mmCIF file with all atom_site columns, C-alpha atoms in Angstrom:
data_model
loop_
_atom_site.group_PDB
_atom_site.id
_atom_site.type_symbol
_atom_site.label_atom_id
_atom_site.label_alt_id
_atom_site.label_comp_id
_atom_site.label_asym_id
_atom_site.label_entity_id
_atom_site.label_seq_id
_atom_site.pdbx_PDB_ins_code
_atom_site.Cartn_x
_atom_site.Cartn_y
_atom_site.Cartn_z
_atom_site.occupancy
_atom_site.B_iso_or_equiv
_atom_site.pdbx_formal_charge
_atom_site.auth_seq_id
_atom_site.auth_comp_id
_atom_site.auth_asym_id
_atom_site.auth_atom_id
_atom_site.pdbx_PDB_model_num
ATOM 1  C CA . MET A 1 1  ? -5.358  13.584  3.965   1.00 0.00 ? 1  MET A CA 1
ATOM 2  C CA . THR A 1 2  ? -6.259  14.085  0.040   1.00 0.00 ? 2  THR A CA 1
ATOM 3  C CA . ALA A 1 3  ? -3.719  12.302  -2.544  1.00 0.00 ? 3  ALA A CA 1
ATOM 4  C CA . ASP A 1 4  ? -3.177  15.917  -3.277  1.00 0.00 ? 4  ASP A CA 1
ATOM 5  C CA . GLU A 1 5  ? -2.356  16.838  0.188   1.00 0.00 ? 5  GLU A CA 1
ATOM 6  C CA . VAL A 1 6  ? 0.153   14.189  0.674   1.00 0.00 ? 6  VAL A CA 1
ATOM 7  C CA . ILE A 1 7  ? 1.788   14.484  -2.580  1.00 0.00 ? 7  ILE A CA 1
ATOM 8  C CA . ALA A 1 8  ? 1.853   18.419  -1.539  1.00 0.00 ? 8  ALA A CA 1
ATOM 9  C CA . GLU A 1 9  ? 3.772   17.158  1.390   1.00 0.00 ? 9  GLU A CA 1
ATOM 10 C CA . LEU A 1 10 ? 6.207   14.970  -0.278  1.00 0.00 ? 10 LEU A CA 1
ATOM 11 C CA . ASP A 1 11 ? 6.914   17.872  -2.477  1.00 0.00 ? 11 ASP A CA 1
ATOM 12 C CA . LYS A 1 12 ? 8.023   20.130  0.351   1.00 0.00 ? 12 LYS A CA 1
ATOM 13 C CA . LEU A 1 13 ? 10.432  17.265  1.392   1.00 0.00 ? 13 LEU A CA 1
ATOM 14 C CA . GLY A 1 14 ? 12.586  17.806  -2.139  1.00 0.00 ? 14 GLY A CA 1
ATOM 15 C CA . SER A 1 15 ? 12.534  15.273  -4.699  1.00 0.00 ? 15 SER A CA 1
ATOM 16 C CA . TYR A 1 16 ? 11.662  11.978  -4.647  1.00 0.00 ? 16 TYR A CA 1
ATOM 17 C CA . ASP A 1 17 ? 11.707  8.747   -6.992  1.00 0.00 ? 17 ASP A CA 1
ATOM 18 C CA . TYR A 1 18 ? 10.688  6.080   -4.206  1.00 0.00 ? 18 TYR A CA 1
ATOM 19 C CA . VAL A 1 19 ? 7.378   5.640   -1.912  1.00 0.00 ? 19 VAL A CA 1
ATOM 20 C CA . THR A 1 20 ? 7.076   3.319   0.299   1.00 0.00 ? 20 THR A CA 1
ATOM 21 C CA . LEU A 1 21 ? 3.022   3.203   2.054   1.00 0.00 ? 21 LEU A CA 1
ATOM 22 C CA . SER A 1 22 ? 3.248   1.747   5.079   1.00 0.00 ? 22 SER A CA 1
ATOM 23 C CA . GLY A 1 23 ? 1.980   2.100   8.949   1.00 0.00 ? 23 GLY A CA 1
ATOM 24 C CA . GLY A 1 24 ? -1.216  0.394   10.205  1.00 0.00 ? 24 GLY A CA 1
ATOM 25 C CA . ASN A 1 25 ? -2.640  -1.303  6.991   1.00 0.00 ? 25 ASN A CA 1
ATOM 26 C CA . PRO A 1 26 ? -2.541  0.847   3.791   1.00 0.00 ? 26 PRO A CA 1
ATOM 27 C CA . ALA A 1 27 ? -4.791  -1.742  2.083   1.00 0.00 ? 27 ALA A CA 1
ATOM 28 C CA . ILE A 1 28 ? -7.648  -0.506  4.124   1.00 0.00 ? 28 ILE A CA 1
ATOM 29 C CA . LEU A 1 29 ? -7.681  2.663   2.925   1.00 0.00 ? 29 LEU A CA 1
ATOM 30 C CA . ALA A 1 30 ? -9.163  2.130   -0.625  1.00 0.00 ? 30 ALA A CA 1
ATOM 31 C CA . ALA A 1 31 ? -10.474 5.493   -2.040  1.00 0.00 ? 31 ALA A CA 1
ATOM 32 C CA . ASN A 1 32 ? -7.767  7.524   -0.938  1.00 0.00 ? 32 ASN A CA 1
ATOM 33 C CA . MET A 1 33 ? -4.482  5.250   -1.136  1.00 0.00 ? 33 MET A CA 1
ATOM 34 C CA . ALA A 1 34 ? -5.940  4.199   -5.022  1.00 0.00 ? 34 ALA A CA 1
ATOM 35 C CA . GLN A 1 35 ? -5.747  7.923   -6.029  1.00 0.00 ? 35 GLN A CA 1
ATOM 36 C CA . LEU A 1 36 ? -2.350  8.598   -4.387  1.00 0.00 ? 36 LEU A CA 1
ATOM 37 C CA . VAL A 1 37 ? -0.646  4.994   -5.803  1.00 0.00 ? 37 VAL A CA 1
ATOM 38 C CA . THR A 1 38 ? -2.182  6.568   -9.466  1.00 0.00 ? 38 THR A CA 1
ATOM 39 C CA . LYS A 1 39 ? -0.900  10.170  -9.479  1.00 0.00 ? 39 LYS A CA 1
ATOM 40 C CA . LEU A 1 40 ? 3.032   9.439   -7.682  1.00 0.00 ? 40 LEU A CA 1
ATOM 41 C CA . LYS A 1 41 ? 2.922   5.977   -10.909 1.00 0.00 ? 41 LYS A CA 1
ATOM 42 C CA . GLU A 1 42 ? 1.760   9.084   -13.235 1.00 0.00 ? 42 GLU A CA 1
ATOM 43 C CA . ARG A 1 43 ? 4.974   11.184  -11.716 1.00 0.00 ? 43 ARG A CA 1
ATOM 44 C CA . GLY A 1 44 ? 7.189   8.204   -12.200 1.00 0.00 ? 44 GLY A CA 1
ATOM 45 C CA . VAL A 1 45 ? 7.700   7.176   -8.705  1.00 0.00 ? 45 VAL A CA 1
ATOM 46 C CA . THR A 1 46 ? 8.759   3.768   -7.610  1.00 0.00 ? 46 THR A CA 1
ATOM 47 C CA . LEU A 1 47 ? 6.171   2.703   -5.437  1.00 0.00 ? 47 LEU A CA 1
ATOM 48 C CA . ALA A 1 48 ? 6.739   0.045   -1.909  1.00 0.00 ? 48 ALA A CA 1
ATOM 49 C CA . VAL A 1 49 ? 3.637   -1.262  0.253   1.00 0.00 ? 49 VAL A CA 1
ATOM 50 C CA . GLU A 1 50 ? 3.615   -3.066  3.546   1.00 0.00 ? 50 GLU A CA 1
ATOM 51 C CA . THR A 1 51 ? 0.697   -4.406  4.666   1.00 0.00 ? 51 THR A CA 1
ATOM 52 C CA . GLN A 1 52 ? -0.533  -7.509  6.653   1.00 0.00 ? 52 GLN A CA 1
ATOM 53 C CA . GLY A 1 53 ? -2.598  -8.962  3.925   1.00 0.00 ? 53 GLY A CA 1
ATOM 54 C CA . SER A 1 54 ? -5.972  -9.191  4.975   1.00 0.00 ? 54 SER A CA 1
ATOM 55 C CA . ARG A 1 55 ? -7.894  -7.057  2.078   1.00 0.00 ? 55 ARG A CA 1
ATOM 56 C CA . TRP A 1 56 ? -7.397  -6.928  -1.689  1.00 0.00 ? 56 TRP A CA 1
ATOM 57 C CA . GLN A 1 57 ? -7.012  -3.751  -3.294  1.00 0.00 ? 57 GLN A CA 1
ATOM 58 C CA . ASN A 1 58 ? -6.973  -3.099  -7.199  1.00 0.00 ? 58 ASN A CA 1
ATOM 59 C CA . TRP A 1 59 ? -4.082  -0.630  -6.536  1.00 0.00 ? 59 TRP A CA 1
ATOM 60 C CA . LEU A 1 60 ? -1.696  -3.334  -5.702  1.00 0.00 ? 60 LEU A CA 1
ATOM 61 C CA . LYS A 1 61 ? -1.166  -4.260  -8.791  1.00 0.00 ? 61 LYS A CA 1
ATOM 62 C CA . ASP A 1 62 ? 0.265   -1.093  -9.551  1.00 0.00 ? 62 ASP A CA 1
ATOM 63 C CA . ILE A 1 63 ? 2.564   -1.422  -6.904  1.00 0.00 ? 63 ILE A CA 1
ATOM 64 C CA . ASP A 1 64 ? 6.580   -2.155  -7.303  1.00 0.00 ? 64 ASP A CA 1
ATOM 65 C CA . GLN A 1 65 ? 7.399   -3.936  -4.528  1.00 0.00 ? 65 GLN A CA 1
ATOM 66 C CA . VAL A 1 66 ? 4.346   -5.380  -1.951  1.00 0.00 ? 66 VAL A CA 1
ATOM 67 C CA . THR A 1 67 ? 5.356   -6.532  1.501   1.00 0.00 ? 67 THR A CA 1
ATOM 68 C CA . LEU A 1 68 ? 2.818   -9.023  3.110   1.00 0.00 ? 68 LEU A CA 1
ATOM 69 C CA . SER A 1 69 ? 3.523   -9.738  6.395   1.00 0.00 ? 69 SER A CA 1
ATOM 70 C CA . PRO A 1 70 ? 0.668   -11.430 8.619   1.00 0.00 ? 70 PRO A CA 1
ATOM 71 C CA . LYS A 1 71 ? 0.313   -11.151 11.658  1.00 0.00 ? 71 LYS A CA 1
ATOM 72 C CA . PRO A 1 72 ? 1.792   -13.470 14.178  1.00 0.00 ? 72 PRO A CA 1
ATOM 73 C CA . PRO A 1 73 ? -0.057  -15.803 16.974  1.00 0.00 ? 73 PRO A CA 1
ATOM 74 C CA . SER A 1 74 ? 1.226   -13.620 19.660  1.00 0.00 ? 74 SER A CA 1
ATOM 75 C CA . SER A 1 75 ? -0.912  -10.477 18.158  1.00 0.00 ? 75 SER A CA 1
ATOM 76 C CA . LYS A 1 76 ? -4.037  -12.465 19.111  1.00 0.00 ? 76 LYS A CA 1
ATOM 77 C CA . MET A 1 77 ? -5.467  -11.778 15.406  1.00 0.00 ? 77 MET A CA 1
ATOM 78 C CA . GLU A 1 78 ? -6.318  -13.908 13.234  1.00 0.00 ? 78 GLU A CA 1
ATOM 79 C CA . VAL A 1 79 ? -5.294  -14.629 9.821   1.00 0.00 ? 79 VAL A CA 1
ATOM 80 C CA . ASN A 1 80 ? -7.407  -15.189 7.347   1.00 0.00 ? 80 ASN A CA 1
ATOM 81 C CA . PHE A 1 81 ? -5.153  -17.974 5.055   1.00 0.00 ? 81 PHE A CA 1
ATOM 82 C CA . GLU A 1 82 ? -7.691  -17.931 2.569   1.00 0.00 ? 82 GLU A CA 1
ATOM 83 C CA . THR A 1 83 ? -7.470  -13.920 1.980   1.00 0.00 ? 83 THR A CA 1
ATOM 84 C CA . LEU A 1 84 ? -3.575  -13.913 1.907   1.00 0.00 ? 84 LEU A CA 1
ATOM 85 C CA . ASP A 1 85 ? -3.405  -16.959 -0.625  1.00 0.00 ? 85 ASP A CA 1
ATOM 86 C CA . PHE A 1 86 ? -5.798  -14.430 -2.903  1.00 0.00 ? 86 PHE A CA 1
ATOM 87 C CA . ILE A 1 87 ? -3.547  -11.666 -2.719  1.00 0.00 ? 87 ILE A CA 1
ATOM 88 C CA . VAL A 1 88 ? -0.236  -13.544 -3.224  1.00 0.00 ? 88 VAL A CA 1
ATOM 89 C CA . SER A 1 89 ? -2.168  -14.920 -6.926  1.00 0.00 ? 89 SER A CA 1
ATOM 90 C CA . GLN A 1 90 ? -3.485  -11.835 -7.991  1.00 0.00 ? 90 GLN A CA 1
ATOM 91 C CA . LEU A 1 91 ? 0.362   -10.112 -8.035  1.00 0.00 ? 91 LEU A CA 1
#
């Protein structure tokens, strides 16, 4: 979906002033997510994101509340702590 399509769906649901971006890893969706963040911020919407912290995106600086939740050892996914530290240092 494009940023405009997502906003159109939100508008159908009614009024909103807070949106949380989550599900999968939103930080992997660079171009569309950057446009969505910009358009929602232009509308004065407060934004939150939930991400595993595996990839930095410049639009993360525009998010009001960032939740980093690295994968636990039981997931069998390797956490890159250097990347995670970099993300934390940028916020």
